[in-house]
């Protein structure tokens, strides 16, 4: 049975409250944009694609409840609410990407004489509802392209590794944070690649980090991997270099919150140090993300706004204080991995690209898309 983190049916939206996982499986009703904003900001839902989908669906829920006197009023409401949703968390670009295309759609429908206010609303909501299926399909494509690329790369490099365990047709990967069904509409990005490798019976083992301070790895990825019976081992964030030094790791695969035109990638804090360790140990490093995570408006990673979260997320675990009182903290939620450390490539729903060719490829894909 697949894990359903976002449930939507006929204008009713529920999300699995990720603050309570894995001890409690409890759904939370999202009644409108205010609830959507709060769930994103407090990380009851998290993961770049899931943020955009839940944010957009929260708008759909609200639009279906309200009455609008004119298309102009509806259009203004849509634009205002979407801009508000973007402000819930600044680093992941997916909510902004969704908002831009939904605002463009609202403008188009407003200008379309064949649409009255009710049909404008229903056509607009239908596009949001489609995001769930689109995301799952995109993730399956990411899984397909990623699995093929990693299998091919691993065949090429087998035998070279000093730590080759002799079981050379199988692949051992390392991942960070949570990029699975809980972070997307389903299937996942980096975890989708792992799923696709596992389906092809290529996974020897998945190592994954705790991902302090929010513990997306220990709480959420562990939950998903156990749910899928994928052989997996949890490590502390600080064990990454030792792991690469002592065991054969075929590839690192992580997700992304924003990828700039030159391939620099913002992802969960700790990703950068894993990429540095991977480069040192000669382990290919892949980023897996849908095209909606690529932000060609930013030339490079230093332009990405990095969210800083409350000290409390570091000093407390499950309500118990673990840090000595009176200490100051620095709690950036993300870091930026420079493109030159992304040695395996960027796995997208349209193929796997080297960071150096990314912007050109995306422009070509966009130009060919009607
Ligand atoms: O703070 P989070 O949990 O929202 O951060 C999530 C990540 O960094 C993920 O790796 C990223 O959003 C990709 S999810 C498919």
Short mmCIF file of C-alpha atoms and ligand atoms in Angstrom, two decimals:
data_model
loop_
_atom_site.label_atom_id
_atom_site.label_comp_id
_atom_site.label_asym_id
_atom_site.label_seq_id
_atom_site.Cartn_x
_atom_site.Cartn_y
_atom_site.Cartn_z
CA UNK A 1 0.00 0.00 0.00
CA UNK A 2 1.41 3.42 -0.91
CA UNK A 3 1.68 6.12 1.67
CA UNK A 4 -0.88 8.88 1.02
CA UNK A 5 0.44 12.06 2.59
CA UNK A 6 -1.97 14.38 0.76
CA UNK A 7 -5.63 13.38 0.49
CA UNK A 8 -7.84 15.50 -1.72
CA UNK A 9 -11.35 14.77 -2.89
CA UNK A 10 -14.15 17.10 -4.02
CA UNK A 11 -12.80 20.24 -2.37
CA UNK A 12 -11.79 18.49 0.86
CA UNK A 13 -8.07 18.44 1.73
CA UNK A 14 -6.31 16.48 4.45
CA UNK A 15 -2.58 16.10 5.06
CA UNK A 16 -0.65 13.63 7.15
CA UNK A 17 0.74 15.71 10.02
CA UNK A 18 4.50 15.18 9.61
CA UNK A 19 5.30 16.71 12.99
CA UNK A 20 3.68 13.65 14.60
CA UNK A 21 5.29 10.95 12.44
CA UNK A 22 6.38 8.23 12.99
CA UNK A 23 4.73 7.83 16.39
CA UNK A 24 1.28 9.01 15.31
CA UNK A 25 -0.43 8.68 11.94
CA UNK A 26 -2.86 11.58 12.09
CA UNK A 27 -4.45 13.54 9.27
CA UNK A 28 -5.09 17.26 9.54
CA UNK A 29 -7.92 19.02 7.69
CA UNK A 30 -6.85 22.05 5.66
CA UNK A 31 -9.88 24.33 5.37
CA UNK A 32 -8.29 27.12 3.34
CA UNK A 33 -5.23 29.24 2.62
CA UNK A 34 -4.61 30.27 6.24
CA UNK A 35 -4.44 26.60 7.28
CA UNK A 36 -2.26 25.81 4.24
CA UNK A 37 0.19 28.61 5.10
CA UNK A 38 0.41 27.46 8.73
CA UNK A 39 0.92 23.79 7.82
CA UNK A 40 3.77 24.75 5.47
CA UNK A 41 5.37 27.24 7.86
CA UNK A 42 5.32 24.85 10.84
CA UNK A 43 6.46 21.93 8.63
CA UNK A 44 3.36 19.80 9.19
CA UNK A 45 3.85 19.40 5.46
CA UNK A 46 7.33 19.81 4.01
CA UNK A 47 9.41 18.91 0.98
CA UNK A 48 9.50 21.31 -1.97
CA UNK A 49 6.92 19.63 -4.26
CA UNK A 50 4.51 18.84 -1.39
CA UNK A 51 4.65 22.46 -0.21
CA UNK A 52 3.55 23.69 -3.66
CA UNK A 53 0.79 21.09 -3.99
CA UNK A 54 -0.67 21.60 -0.51
CA UNK A 55 -0.41 25.39 -0.83
CA UNK A 56 -2.20 25.36 -4.20
CA UNK A 57 -4.83 22.86 -3.04
CA UNK A 58 -5.52 24.99 0.04
CA UNK A 59 -6.41 27.79 -2.37
CA UNK A 60 -8.67 25.44 -4.37
CA UNK A 61 -10.49 24.46 -1.14
CA UNK A 62 -11.06 28.11 -0.28
CA UNK A 63 -12.16 29.14 -3.77
CA UNK A 64 -14.75 26.35 -3.86
CA UNK A 65 -16.30 27.61 -0.60
CA UNK A 66 -16.52 31.31 -1.45
CA UNK A 67 -18.78 33.23 -3.83
CA UNK A 68 -17.29 35.74 -6.22
CA UNK A 69 -19.19 38.68 -7.67
CA UNK A 70 -16.96 39.02 -10.74
CA UNK A 71 -14.01 37.48 -12.56
CA UNK A 72 -11.92 40.51 -11.58
CA UNK A 73 -12.58 39.90 -7.88
CA UNK A 74 -11.75 36.19 -8.32
CA UNK A 75 -8.52 37.01 -10.17
CA UNK A 76 -7.44 39.47 -7.46
CA UNK A 77 -8.23 36.94 -4.73
CA UNK A 78 -6.15 34.26 -6.50
CA UNK A 79 -3.13 36.52 -6.95
CA UNK A 80 -3.19 37.85 -3.37
CA UNK A 81 -3.58 34.41 -1.79
CA UNK A 82 -0.85 32.83 -3.93
CA UNK A 83 1.61 35.58 -3.06
CA UNK A 84 0.77 35.02 0.60
CA UNK A 85 1.42 31.27 0.28
CA UNK A 86 4.89 31.90 -1.22
CA UNK A 87 5.82 33.73 1.99
CA UNK A 88 5.32 30.62 4.18
CA UNK A 89 8.85 29.33 3.45
CA UNK A 90 11.39 31.17 1.29
CA UNK A 91 13.94 28.64 -0.03
CA UNK A 92 12.00 26.03 -2.00
CA UNK A 93 11.03 27.57 -5.34
CA UNK A 94 8.18 25.18 -6.18
CA UNK A 95 5.41 27.24 -4.51
CA UNK A 96 6.62 30.32 -6.39
CA UNK A 97 6.77 28.39 -9.68
CA UNK A 98 3.22 27.11 -9.11
CA UNK A 99 2.00 30.59 -8.13
CA UNK A 100 3.46 32.17 -11.27
CA UNK A 101 1.81 29.70 -13.60
CA UNK A 102 -1.51 29.83 -11.69
CA UNK A 103 -1.55 33.65 -11.75
CA UNK A 104 -0.87 33.51 -15.52
CA UNK A 105 -3.79 31.06 -15.85
CA UNK A 106 -6.09 33.34 -13.81
CA UNK A 107 -5.17 36.28 -16.08
CA UNK A 108 -5.87 34.17 -19.17
CA UNK A 109 -9.25 32.99 -17.87
CA UNK A 110 -10.14 36.54 -16.82
CA UNK A 111 -9.51 37.70 -20.38
CA UNK A 112 -11.38 34.75 -21.96
CA UNK A 113 -14.91 35.85 -22.94
CA UNK A 114 -16.10 32.20 -23.08
CA UNK A 115 -15.57 31.83 -19.29
CA UNK A 116 -18.04 33.29 -16.78
CA UNK A 117 -17.06 33.58 -13.11
CA UNK A 118 -18.19 30.03 -12.23
CA UNK A 119 -16.48 28.35 -15.16
CA UNK A 120 -13.35 30.44 -14.51
CA UNK A 121 -13.29 29.06 -10.98
CA UNK A 122 -13.94 25.44 -11.98
CA UNK A 123 -11.36 25.52 -14.79
CA UNK A 124 -8.82 27.07 -12.43
CA UNK A 125 -9.48 24.53 -9.66
CA UNK A 126 -9.24 21.63 -12.14
CA UNK A 127 -5.69 22.72 -13.04
CA UNK A 128 -4.70 22.71 -9.36
CA UNK A 129 -6.28 19.28 -8.84
CA UNK A 130 -4.24 17.96 -11.77
CA UNK A 131 -1.00 18.84 -9.88
CA UNK A 132 -1.30 15.67 -7.76
CA UNK A 133 -1.25 13.29 -10.74
CA UNK A 134 1.32 15.39 -12.62
CA UNK A 135 3.74 15.28 -9.70
CA UNK A 136 3.48 11.50 -9.34
CA UNK A 137 4.07 11.07 -13.09
CA UNK A 138 7.05 13.44 -12.99
CA UNK A 139 8.51 11.49 -10.06
CA UNK A 140 8.13 8.19 -11.90
CA UNK A 141 10.02 9.70 -14.85
CA UNK A 142 12.75 10.94 -12.48
CA UNK A 143 12.94 7.40 -11.04
CA UNK A 144 13.23 5.88 -14.50
CA UNK A 145 15.94 8.24 -15.80
CA UNK A 146 17.84 8.18 -12.51
CA UNK A 147 17.86 4.40 -12.21
CA UNK A 148 19.17 3.94 -15.76
CA UNK A 149 21.88 6.56 -15.29
CA UNK A 150 23.06 5.16 -11.94
CA UNK A 151 23.04 1.55 -13.18
CA UNK A 152 25.11 2.55 -16.24
CA UNK A 153 27.53 4.63 -14.20
CA UNK A 154 27.92 1.87 -11.66
CA UNK A 155 28.66 -0.73 -14.40
CA UNK A 156 31.36 1.58 -15.76
CA UNK A 157 33.05 2.13 -12.41
CA UNK A 158 32.72 -1.37 -10.92
CA UNK A 159 36.00 -2.89 -9.91
CA UNK A 160 37.65 0.50 -9.46
CA UNK A 161 36.52 0.95 -5.90
CA UNK A 162 38.90 -0.13 -3.12
CA UNK A 163 35.84 -1.02 -1.07
CA UNK A 164 34.09 -3.12 -3.71
CA UNK A 165 32.21 -5.73 -1.71
CA UNK A 166 32.20 -8.26 -4.53
CA UNK A 167 28.46 -8.03 -5.10
CA UNK A 168 29.12 -5.74 -8.01
CA UNK A 169 25.82 -5.81 -9.88
CA UNK A 170 24.06 -4.36 -6.84
CA UNK A 171 24.08 -0.72 -5.87
CA UNK A 172 24.51 0.92 -2.48
CA UNK A 173 23.37 4.51 -2.23
CA UNK A 174 23.38 7.24 0.36
CA UNK A 175 20.56 9.77 0.66
CA UNK A 176 19.81 12.71 2.95
CA UNK A 177 16.62 14.24 4.33
CA UNK A 178 13.25 12.95 3.07
CA UNK A 179 12.38 13.07 -0.61
CA UNK A 180 9.73 10.37 -0.80
CA UNK A 181 5.94 10.13 -0.77
CA UNK A 182 5.84 12.43 2.24
CA UNK A 183 7.71 15.20 0.43
CA UNK A 184 5.77 14.97 -2.84
CA UNK A 185 2.35 13.88 -4.11
CA UNK A 186 3.73 10.34 -4.11
CA UNK A 187 6.66 8.11 -5.20
CA UNK A 188 9.29 10.77 -4.48
CA UNK A 189 12.30 12.30 -6.24
CA UNK A 190 15.62 10.98 -4.87
CA UNK A 191 13.64 8.31 -3.04
CA UNK A 192 11.77 7.69 -6.31
CA UNK A 193 15.12 6.85 -7.95
CA UNK A 194 15.83 4.48 -5.06
CA UNK A 195 12.37 2.93 -5.50
CA UNK A 196 13.02 2.50 -9.23
CA UNK A 197 16.41 0.87 -8.55
CA UNK A 198 14.81 -1.41 -5.97
CA UNK A 199 12.05 -2.39 -8.41
CA UNK A 200 14.81 -3.46 -10.82
CA UNK A 201 16.32 -5.52 -7.95
CA UNK A 202 19.47 -3.42 -8.05
CA UNK A 203 19.52 -2.11 -4.49
CA UNK A 204 21.97 -3.77 -2.16
CA UNK A 205 21.42 -1.24 0.61
CA UNK A 206 20.34 2.36 1.21
CA UNK A 207 22.22 4.38 3.80
CA UNK A 208 20.39 7.48 4.96
CA UNK A 209 21.16 10.23 7.44
CA UNK A 210 19.21 11.26 10.51
CA UNK A 211 19.04 14.81 9.09
CA UNK A 212 19.23 16.92 12.20
CA UNK A 213 17.59 19.01 13.49
CA UNK A 214 14.13 18.08 12.21
CA UNK A 215 15.15 14.43 11.69
CA UNK A 216 13.44 13.99 8.34
CA UNK A 217 15.72 10.97 7.81
CA UNK A 218 15.28 9.18 11.12
CA UNK A 219 11.55 9.92 11.34
CA UNK A 220 10.27 10.07 7.76
CA UNK A 221 12.71 8.35 5.37
CA UNK A 222 13.09 5.48 7.84
CA UNK A 223 9.30 5.19 7.93
CA UNK A 224 9.04 5.11 4.13
CA UNK A 225 11.92 2.67 3.58
CA UNK A 226 10.60 0.30 6.24
CA UNK A 227 7.10 0.60 4.74
CA UNK A 228 8.53 -0.44 1.33
CA UNK A 229 10.81 -3.17 2.74
CA UNK A 230 13.86 -1.60 1.11
CA UNK A 231 17.08 -2.71 2.91
CA UNK A 232 18.28 0.40 4.69
CA UNK A 233 20.63 1.59 7.41
CA UNK A 234 20.31 4.82 9.36
CA UNK A 235 23.51 6.76 10.08
CA UNK A 236 24.26 9.92 12.05
CA UNK A 237 24.88 12.99 9.89
CA UNK A 238 28.43 12.99 11.21
CA UNK A 239 29.14 9.43 9.96
CA UNK A 240 29.07 10.26 6.23
CA UNK A 241 32.82 10.52 5.56
CA UNK A 242 33.56 7.43 7.64
CA UNK A 243 30.90 5.55 5.67
CA UNK A 244 32.42 6.53 2.32
CA UNK A 245 35.89 5.67 3.56
CA UNK A 246 35.01 2.18 4.75
CA UNK A 247 32.14 0.91 2.58
CA UNK A 248 31.47 0.85 -1.12
CA UNK A 249 28.96 3.59 -1.92
CA UNK A 250 27.90 3.61 -5.59
CA UNK A 251 26.23 7.02 -5.53
CA UNK A 252 24.76 9.78 -3.39
CA UNK A 253 21.24 10.85 -4.43
CA UNK A 254 19.57 13.86 -2.84
CA UNK A 255 16.59 16.09 -3.62
CA UNK A 256 16.53 19.85 -4.16
CA UNK A 257 14.61 22.89 -3.04
CA UNK A 258 15.95 25.23 -5.71
CA UNK A 259 18.43 24.72 -8.55
CA UNK A 260 19.84 27.86 -10.15
CA UNK A 261 20.78 28.33 -13.82
CA UNK A 262 24.39 27.21 -13.27
CA UNK A 263 23.33 24.05 -11.40
CA UNK A 264 24.05 25.24 -7.84
CA UNK A 265 21.54 23.45 -5.63
CA UNK A 266 19.86 24.43 -2.37
CA UNK A 267 18.80 21.40 -0.36
CA UNK A 268 18.48 20.35 3.27
CA UNK A 269 21.28 21.56 5.54
CA UNK A 270 24.06 18.99 5.48
CA UNK A 271 23.81 18.28 1.75
CA UNK A 272 26.86 20.43 0.97
CA UNK A 273 29.15 18.59 3.38
CA UNK A 274 28.00 15.25 1.92
CA UNK A 275 28.89 16.54 -1.57
CA UNK A 276 32.35 17.61 -0.36
CA UNK A 277 32.90 14.16 1.17
CA UNK A 278 31.62 12.47 -2.01
CA UNK A 279 34.06 14.44 -4.18
CA UNK A 280 36.95 13.52 -1.87
CA UNK A 281 36.05 9.81 -1.95
CA UNK A 282 35.21 9.72 -5.69
CA UNK A 283 31.53 8.89 -5.14
CA UNK A 284 29.19 10.23 -7.88
CA UNK A 285 26.77 12.83 -6.47
CA UNK A 286 23.30 13.19 -8.05
CA UNK A 287 20.50 15.68 -7.44
CA UNK A 288 16.97 14.50 -8.33
CA UNK A 289 14.23 17.09 -8.86
CA UNK A 290 11.33 17.95 -11.17
CA UNK A 291 11.71 20.83 -13.64
CA UNK A 292 9.52 22.93 -11.29
CA UNK A 293 12.49 23.07 -8.87
CA UNK A 294 14.78 24.71 -11.45
CA UNK A 295 14.91 28.49 -11.14
CA UNK A 296 16.52 29.96 -14.25
CA UNK A 297 15.83 33.47 -12.95
CA UNK A 298 18.76 33.10 -10.54
CA UNK A 299 22.22 32.78 -12.14
CA UNK A 300 23.87 31.06 -9.17
CA UNK A 301 23.42 29.79 -5.64
CA UNK A 302 24.53 32.88 -3.70
CA UNK A 303 21.25 34.55 -4.75
CA UNK A 304 19.12 31.91 -2.98
CA UNK A 305 17.48 33.06 0.25
CA UNK A 306 18.28 30.48 2.91
CA UNK A 307 15.57 30.02 5.51
CA UNK A 308 16.71 30.17 9.14
CA UNK A 309 14.43 28.37 11.57
CA UNK A 310 13.81 28.79 15.31
CA UNK A 311 16.48 27.70 17.84
CA UNK A 312 13.86 25.51 19.48
CA UNK A 313 14.12 23.00 16.62
CA UNK A 314 17.75 22.40 17.64
CA UNK A 315 17.49 22.66 21.40
CA UNK A 316 14.46 20.39 21.84
CA UNK A 317 13.62 16.90 20.58
CA UNK A 318 9.99 15.77 20.87
CA UNK A 319 9.33 18.41 23.51
CA UNK A 320 12.39 17.59 25.67
CA UNK A 321 15.24 20.08 25.97
CA UNK A 322 18.55 18.54 24.89
CA UNK A 323 20.81 21.64 24.78
CA UNK A 324 22.09 23.39 27.88
CA UNK A 325 19.94 26.44 28.72
CA UNK A 326 21.20 29.87 27.69
CA UNK A 327 23.09 28.77 24.56
CA UNK A 328 22.69 30.61 21.23
CA UNK A 329 22.06 28.66 18.01
CA UNK A 330 22.39 29.06 14.26
CA UNK A 331 19.77 26.98 12.45
CA UNK A 332 19.83 27.37 8.65
CA UNK A 333 17.34 24.91 7.14
CA UNK A 334 19.23 24.59 3.84
CA UNK A 335 22.66 24.96 2.28
CA UNK A 336 23.87 25.39 -1.28
CA UNK A 337 25.92 22.69 -3.00
CA UNK A 338 28.07 24.23 -5.75
CA UNK A 339 27.46 22.79 -9.21
CA UNK A 340 31.02 21.45 -9.51
CA UNK A 341 30.33 18.98 -6.69
CA UNK A 342 27.26 17.56 -8.48
CA UNK A 343 29.39 15.09 -10.40
CA UNK A 344 26.70 12.54 -11.35
CA UNK A 345 24.28 15.10 -12.75
CA UNK A 346 20.81 16.53 -12.21
CA UNK A 347 18.10 13.89 -12.64
CA UNK A 348 14.89 15.53 -13.89
CA UNK A 349 11.58 14.27 -15.26
CA UNK A 350 12.98 15.00 -18.75
CA UNK A 351 16.35 13.30 -18.43
CA UNK A 352 19.67 13.51 -16.61
CA UNK A 353 21.73 16.62 -17.31
CA UNK A 354 25.24 17.77 -16.42
CA UNK A 355 25.09 21.04 -14.48
CA UNK A 356 27.02 22.74 -17.32
CA UNK A 357 24.28 21.95 -19.86
CA UNK A 358 21.28 22.36 -17.53
CA UNK A 359 20.13 25.88 -18.44
CA UNK A 360 20.38 25.27 -22.20
CA UNK A 361 18.50 21.95 -21.97
CA UNK A 362 15.72 23.48 -19.86
CA UNK A 363 15.32 26.37 -22.30
CA UNK A 364 15.04 23.85 -25.18
CA UNK A 365 12.47 21.78 -23.27
CA UNK A 366 10.43 24.88 -22.37
CA UNK A 367 10.54 26.11 -25.99
CA UNK A 368 9.25 22.72 -27.21
CA UNK A 369 6.43 22.60 -24.60
CA UNK A 370 3.12 24.03 -25.87
O1 LIG B 1 12.81 21.51 5.31
P1 LIG B 1 12.23 20.46 4.41
O2 LIG B 1 11.96 19.17 5.10
O3 LIG B 1 11.05 20.97 3.63
O4 LIG B 1 13.39 20.18 3.37
C1 LIG B 1 13.18 19.19 2.40
C2 LIG B 1 14.34 18.99 1.52
O5 LIG B 1 15.35 19.63 1.62
C3 LIG B 1 14.14 18.01 0.40
O6 LIG B 1 15.34 17.36 0.08
C4 LIG B 1 13.64 18.76 -0.85
O7 LIG B 1 12.56 19.58 -0.53
C5 LIG B 1 13.24 17.83 -1.93
S1 LIG B 1 11.77 16.93 -1.53
C6 LIG B 1 11.38 15.99 -2.87
#
